[in-house]
CSV table of N, CA and C in Angstrom, one decimal:
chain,number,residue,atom,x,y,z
A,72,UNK,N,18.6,-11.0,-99.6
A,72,UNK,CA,19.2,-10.7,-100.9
A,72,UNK,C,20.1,-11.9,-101.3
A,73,UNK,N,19.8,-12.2,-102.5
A,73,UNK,CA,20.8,-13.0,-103.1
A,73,UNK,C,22.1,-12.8,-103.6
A,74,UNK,N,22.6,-13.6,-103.0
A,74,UNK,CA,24.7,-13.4,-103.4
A,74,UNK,C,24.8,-14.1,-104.7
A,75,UNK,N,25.4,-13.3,-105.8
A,75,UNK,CA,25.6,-13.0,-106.5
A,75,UNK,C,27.2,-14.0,-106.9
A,76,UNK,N,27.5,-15.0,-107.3
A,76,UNK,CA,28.9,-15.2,-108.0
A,76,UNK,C,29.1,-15.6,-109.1
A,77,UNK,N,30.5,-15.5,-109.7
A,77,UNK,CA,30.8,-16.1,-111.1
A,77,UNK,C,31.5,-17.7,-110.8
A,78,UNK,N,31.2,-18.3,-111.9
A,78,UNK,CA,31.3,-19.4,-112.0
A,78,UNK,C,32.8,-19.8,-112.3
A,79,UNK,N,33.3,-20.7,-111.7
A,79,UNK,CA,35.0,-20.9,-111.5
A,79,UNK,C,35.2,-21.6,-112.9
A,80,UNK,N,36.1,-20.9,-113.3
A,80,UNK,CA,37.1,-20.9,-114.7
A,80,UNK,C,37.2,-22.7,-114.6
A,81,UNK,N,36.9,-23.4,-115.8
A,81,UNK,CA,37.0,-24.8,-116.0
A,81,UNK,C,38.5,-25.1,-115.3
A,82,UNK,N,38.9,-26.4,-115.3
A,82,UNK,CA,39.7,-27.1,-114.8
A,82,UNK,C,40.1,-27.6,-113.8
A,83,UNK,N,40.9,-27.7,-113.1
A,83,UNK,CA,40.8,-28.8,-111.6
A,83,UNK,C,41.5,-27.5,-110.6
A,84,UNK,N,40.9,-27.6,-109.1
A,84,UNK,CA,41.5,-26.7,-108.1
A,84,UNK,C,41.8,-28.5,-107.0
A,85,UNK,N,42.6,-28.3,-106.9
A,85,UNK,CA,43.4,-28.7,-105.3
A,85,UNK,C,42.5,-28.4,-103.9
A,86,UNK,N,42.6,-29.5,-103.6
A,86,UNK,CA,41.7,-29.1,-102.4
A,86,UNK,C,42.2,-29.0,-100.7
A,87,UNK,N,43.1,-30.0,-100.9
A,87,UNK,CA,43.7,-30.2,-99.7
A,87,UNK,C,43.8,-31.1,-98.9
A,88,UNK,N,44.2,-31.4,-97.7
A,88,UNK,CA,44.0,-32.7,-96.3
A,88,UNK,C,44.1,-34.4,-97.2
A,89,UNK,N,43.9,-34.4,-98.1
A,89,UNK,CA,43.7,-35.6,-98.9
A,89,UNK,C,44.9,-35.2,-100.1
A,90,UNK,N,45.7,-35.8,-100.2
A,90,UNK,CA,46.9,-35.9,-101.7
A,90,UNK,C,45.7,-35.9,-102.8
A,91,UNK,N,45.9,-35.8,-103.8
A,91,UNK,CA,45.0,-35.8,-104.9
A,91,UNK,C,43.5,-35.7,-105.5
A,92,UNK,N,43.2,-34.9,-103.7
A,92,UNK,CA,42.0,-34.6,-104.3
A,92,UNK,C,41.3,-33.3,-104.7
A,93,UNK,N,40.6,-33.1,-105.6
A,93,UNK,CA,40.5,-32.8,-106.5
A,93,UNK,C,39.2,-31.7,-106.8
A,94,UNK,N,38.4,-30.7,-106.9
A,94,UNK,CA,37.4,-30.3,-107.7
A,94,UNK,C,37.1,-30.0,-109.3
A,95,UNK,N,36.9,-30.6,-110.2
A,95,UNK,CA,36.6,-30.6,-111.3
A,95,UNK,C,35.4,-29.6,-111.7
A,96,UNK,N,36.2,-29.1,-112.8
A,96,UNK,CA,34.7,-27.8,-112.7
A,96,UNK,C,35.0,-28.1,-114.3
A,97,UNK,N,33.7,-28.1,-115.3
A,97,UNK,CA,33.8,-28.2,-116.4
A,97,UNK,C,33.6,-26.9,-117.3
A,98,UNK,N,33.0,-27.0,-118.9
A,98,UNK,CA,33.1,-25.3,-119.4
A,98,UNK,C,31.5,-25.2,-118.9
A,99,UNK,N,30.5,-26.3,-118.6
A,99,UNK,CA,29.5,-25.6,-118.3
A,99,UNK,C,29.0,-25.0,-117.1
A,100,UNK,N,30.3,-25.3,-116.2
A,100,UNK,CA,29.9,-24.9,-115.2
A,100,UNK,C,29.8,-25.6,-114.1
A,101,UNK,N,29.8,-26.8,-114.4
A,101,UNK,CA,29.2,-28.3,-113.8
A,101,UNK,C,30.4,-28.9,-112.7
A,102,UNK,N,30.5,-29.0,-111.6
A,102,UNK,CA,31.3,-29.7,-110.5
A,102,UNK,C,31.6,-31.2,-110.2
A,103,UNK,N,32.6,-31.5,-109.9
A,103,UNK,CA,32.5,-32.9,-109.4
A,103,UNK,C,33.8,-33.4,-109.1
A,104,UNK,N,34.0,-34.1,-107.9
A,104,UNK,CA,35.1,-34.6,-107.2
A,104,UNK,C,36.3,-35.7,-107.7
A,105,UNK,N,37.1,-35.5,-108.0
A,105,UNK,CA,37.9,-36.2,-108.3
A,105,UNK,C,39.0,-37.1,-107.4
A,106,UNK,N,39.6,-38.0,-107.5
A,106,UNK,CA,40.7,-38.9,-106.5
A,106,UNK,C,41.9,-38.9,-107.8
A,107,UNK,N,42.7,-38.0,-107.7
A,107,UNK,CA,43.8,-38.4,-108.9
A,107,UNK,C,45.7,-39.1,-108.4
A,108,UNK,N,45.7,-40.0,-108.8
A,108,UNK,CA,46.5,-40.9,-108.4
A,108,UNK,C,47.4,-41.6,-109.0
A,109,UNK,N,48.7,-42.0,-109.1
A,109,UNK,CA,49.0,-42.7,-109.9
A,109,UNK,C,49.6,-44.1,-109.2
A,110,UNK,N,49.7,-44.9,-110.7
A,110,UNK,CA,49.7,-46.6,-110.0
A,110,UNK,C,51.2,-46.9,-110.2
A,111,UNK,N,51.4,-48.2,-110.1
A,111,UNK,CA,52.6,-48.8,-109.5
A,111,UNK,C,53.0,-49.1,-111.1
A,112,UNK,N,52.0,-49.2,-112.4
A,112,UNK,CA,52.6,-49.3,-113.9
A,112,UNK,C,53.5,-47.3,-114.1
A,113,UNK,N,54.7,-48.0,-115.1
A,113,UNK,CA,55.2,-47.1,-115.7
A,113,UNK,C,55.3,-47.6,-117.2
A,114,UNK,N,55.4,-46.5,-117.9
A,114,UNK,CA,55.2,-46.5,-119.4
A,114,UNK,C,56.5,-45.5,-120.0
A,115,UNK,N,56.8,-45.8,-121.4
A,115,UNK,CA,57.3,-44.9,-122.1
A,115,UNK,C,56.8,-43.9,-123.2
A,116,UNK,N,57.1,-42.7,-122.9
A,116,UNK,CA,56.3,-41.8,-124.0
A,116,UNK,C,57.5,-41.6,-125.1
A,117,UNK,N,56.7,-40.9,-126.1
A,117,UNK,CA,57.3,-41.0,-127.1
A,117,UNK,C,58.6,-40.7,-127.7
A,118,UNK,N,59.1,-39.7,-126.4
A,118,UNK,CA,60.7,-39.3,-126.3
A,118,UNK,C,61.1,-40.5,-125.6
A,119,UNK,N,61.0,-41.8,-125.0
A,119,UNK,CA,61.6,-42.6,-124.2
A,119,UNK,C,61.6,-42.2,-122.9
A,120,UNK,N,60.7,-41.4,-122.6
A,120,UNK,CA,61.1,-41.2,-120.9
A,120,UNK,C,60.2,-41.7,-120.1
A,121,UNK,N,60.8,-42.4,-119.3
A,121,UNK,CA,59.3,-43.1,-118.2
A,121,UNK,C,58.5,-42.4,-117.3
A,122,UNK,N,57.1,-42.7,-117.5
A,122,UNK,CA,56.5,-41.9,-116.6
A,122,UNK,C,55.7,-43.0,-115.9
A,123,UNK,N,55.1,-42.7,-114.6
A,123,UNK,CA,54.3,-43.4,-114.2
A,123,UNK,C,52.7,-43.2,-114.6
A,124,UNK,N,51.9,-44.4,-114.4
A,124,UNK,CA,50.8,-43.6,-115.2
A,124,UNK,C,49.9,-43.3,-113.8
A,125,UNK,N,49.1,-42.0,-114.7
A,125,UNK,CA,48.2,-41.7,-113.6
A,125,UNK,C,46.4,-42.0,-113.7
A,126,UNK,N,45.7,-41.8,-112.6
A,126,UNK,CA,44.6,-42.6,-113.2
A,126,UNK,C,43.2,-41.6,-112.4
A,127,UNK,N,42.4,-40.8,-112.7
A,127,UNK,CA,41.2,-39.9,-111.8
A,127,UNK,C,40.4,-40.9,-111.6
A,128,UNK,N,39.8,-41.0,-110.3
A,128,UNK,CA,38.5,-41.4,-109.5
A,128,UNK,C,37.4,-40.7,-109.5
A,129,UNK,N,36.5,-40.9,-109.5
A,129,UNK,CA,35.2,-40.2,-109.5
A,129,UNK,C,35.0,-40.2,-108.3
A,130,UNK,N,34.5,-39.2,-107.2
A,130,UNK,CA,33.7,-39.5,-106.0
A,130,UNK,C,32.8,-38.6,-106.2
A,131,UNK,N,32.0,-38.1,-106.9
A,131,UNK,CA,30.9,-37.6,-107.0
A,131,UNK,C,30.6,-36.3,-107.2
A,132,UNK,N,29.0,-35.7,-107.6
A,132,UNK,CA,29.4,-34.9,-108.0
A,132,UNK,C,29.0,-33.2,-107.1
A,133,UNK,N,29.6,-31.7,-107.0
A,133,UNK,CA,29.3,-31.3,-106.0
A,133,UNK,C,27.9,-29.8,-106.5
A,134,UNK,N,27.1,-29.7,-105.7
A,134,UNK,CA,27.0,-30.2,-104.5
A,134,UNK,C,26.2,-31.0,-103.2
A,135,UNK,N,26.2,-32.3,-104.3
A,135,UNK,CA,25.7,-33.5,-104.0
A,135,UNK,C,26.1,-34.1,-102.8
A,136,UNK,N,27.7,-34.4,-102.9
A,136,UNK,CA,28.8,-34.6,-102.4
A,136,UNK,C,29.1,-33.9,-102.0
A,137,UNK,N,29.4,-33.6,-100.4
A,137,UNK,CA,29.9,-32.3,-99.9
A,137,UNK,C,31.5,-32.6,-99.8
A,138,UNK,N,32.1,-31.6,-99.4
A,138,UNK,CA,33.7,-31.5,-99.3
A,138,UNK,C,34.3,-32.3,-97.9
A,139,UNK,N,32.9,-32.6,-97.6
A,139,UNK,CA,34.0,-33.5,-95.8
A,139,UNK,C,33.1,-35.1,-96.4
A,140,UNK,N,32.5,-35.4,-97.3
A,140,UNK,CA,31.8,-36.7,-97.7
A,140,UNK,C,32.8,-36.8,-99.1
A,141,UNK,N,33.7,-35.9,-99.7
A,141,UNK,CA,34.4,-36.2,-100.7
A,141,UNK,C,35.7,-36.4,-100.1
A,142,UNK,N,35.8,-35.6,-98.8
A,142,UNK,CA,37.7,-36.2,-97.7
A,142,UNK,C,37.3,-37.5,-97.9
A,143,UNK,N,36.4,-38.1,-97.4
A,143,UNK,CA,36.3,-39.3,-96.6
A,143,UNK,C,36.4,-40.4,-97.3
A,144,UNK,N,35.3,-40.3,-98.7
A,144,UNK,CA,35.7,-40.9,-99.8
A,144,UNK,C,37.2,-41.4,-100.4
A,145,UNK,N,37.8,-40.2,-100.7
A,145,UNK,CA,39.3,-39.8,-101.0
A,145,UNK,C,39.8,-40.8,-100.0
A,146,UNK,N,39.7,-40.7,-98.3
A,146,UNK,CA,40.7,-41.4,-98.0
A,146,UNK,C,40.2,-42.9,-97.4
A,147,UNK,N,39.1,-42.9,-98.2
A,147,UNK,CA,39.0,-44.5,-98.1
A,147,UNK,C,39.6,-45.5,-99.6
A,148,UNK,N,39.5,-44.4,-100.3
A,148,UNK,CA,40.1,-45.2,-102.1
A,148,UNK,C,41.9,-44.9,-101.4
A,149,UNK,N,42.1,-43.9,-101.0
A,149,UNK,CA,43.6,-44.0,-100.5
A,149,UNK,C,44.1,-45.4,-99.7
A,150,UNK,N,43.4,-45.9,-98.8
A,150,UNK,CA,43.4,-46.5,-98.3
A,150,UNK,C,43.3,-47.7,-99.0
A,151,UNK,N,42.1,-48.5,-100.0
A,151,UNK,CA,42.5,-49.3,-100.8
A,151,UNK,C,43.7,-49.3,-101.5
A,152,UNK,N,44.2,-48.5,-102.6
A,152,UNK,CA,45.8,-48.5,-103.3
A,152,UNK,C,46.9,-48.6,-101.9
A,153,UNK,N,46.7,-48.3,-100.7
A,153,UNK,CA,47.9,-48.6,-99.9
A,153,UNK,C,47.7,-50.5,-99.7
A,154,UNK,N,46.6,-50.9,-100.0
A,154,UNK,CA,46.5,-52.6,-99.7
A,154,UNK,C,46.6,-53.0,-101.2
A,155,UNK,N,46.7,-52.4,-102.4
A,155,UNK,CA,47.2,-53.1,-103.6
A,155,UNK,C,45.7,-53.3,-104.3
A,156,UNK,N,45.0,-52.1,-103.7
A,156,UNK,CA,43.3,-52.8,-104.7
A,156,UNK,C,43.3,-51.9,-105.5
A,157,UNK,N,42.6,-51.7,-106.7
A,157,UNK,CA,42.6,-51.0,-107.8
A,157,UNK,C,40.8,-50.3,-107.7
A,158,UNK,N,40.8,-49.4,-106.9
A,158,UNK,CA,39.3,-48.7,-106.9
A,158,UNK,C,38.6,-49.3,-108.3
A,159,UNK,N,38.7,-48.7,-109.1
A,159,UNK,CA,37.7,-49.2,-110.3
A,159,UNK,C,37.6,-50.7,-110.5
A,160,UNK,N,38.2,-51.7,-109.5
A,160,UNK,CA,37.9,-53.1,-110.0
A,160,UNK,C,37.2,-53.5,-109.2
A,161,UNK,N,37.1,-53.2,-107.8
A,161,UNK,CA,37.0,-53.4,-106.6
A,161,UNK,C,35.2,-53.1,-106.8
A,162,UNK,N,35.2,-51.7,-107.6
A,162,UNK,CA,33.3,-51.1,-107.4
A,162,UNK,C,33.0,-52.2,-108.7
A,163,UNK,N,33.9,-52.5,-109.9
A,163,UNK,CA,32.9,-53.5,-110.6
A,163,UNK,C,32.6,-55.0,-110.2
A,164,UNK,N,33.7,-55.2,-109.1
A,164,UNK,CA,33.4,-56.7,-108.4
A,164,UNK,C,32.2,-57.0,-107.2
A,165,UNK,N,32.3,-55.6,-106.7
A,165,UNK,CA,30.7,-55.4,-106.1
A,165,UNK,C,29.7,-54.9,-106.7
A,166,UNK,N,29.4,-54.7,-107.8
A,166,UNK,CA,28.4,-54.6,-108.7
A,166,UNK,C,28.1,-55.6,-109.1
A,167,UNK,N,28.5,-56.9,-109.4
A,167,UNK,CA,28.0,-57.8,-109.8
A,167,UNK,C,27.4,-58.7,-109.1
């Protein structure tokens, strides 16, 4: 017999063991892993008050990506921002 569920209400759930990571669920229904983080820039919004800015990672999408291949992910991009690399510059400098 097939189990039966409803589809998880859009927006982001928390996942755990990893700071910022993330499951993204969209309105179609659609999954995918996030790394959400913020950088060492701060900005002012429009009341003047500083915020730091924050910035989402893609690690893929589920359930492609399983939840122990999206930890590992997570704490290897964690691991780059503790050495000062910026994930998204780092995958376009090995892409070329």
């Amino acid at each position: 017999m097939k189990r039966l569920t409803t589809p998880p209400p859009p927006g982001f759930d928390a996942v755990g063991d990893v700071a910022g990571l993330l499951l993204r669920v969209d309105k179609s229904g659609s999954r995918s892993w996030i790394l959400r983080y913020t950088t060492g820039e701060t900005r002012l919004a429009a009341s003047g008050k500083p915020y730091k800015v924050r910035r989402d990672h893609g690690l893929g999408g589920y359930p492609d990506t399983s939840l122990a291949m999206a930890r590992e992910k997570a704490c290897k991009v964690r691991n780059m921002l503790t050495e000062g690399i910026a994930p998204g510059r780092a995958q376009g400098s090995q892409a070329r």
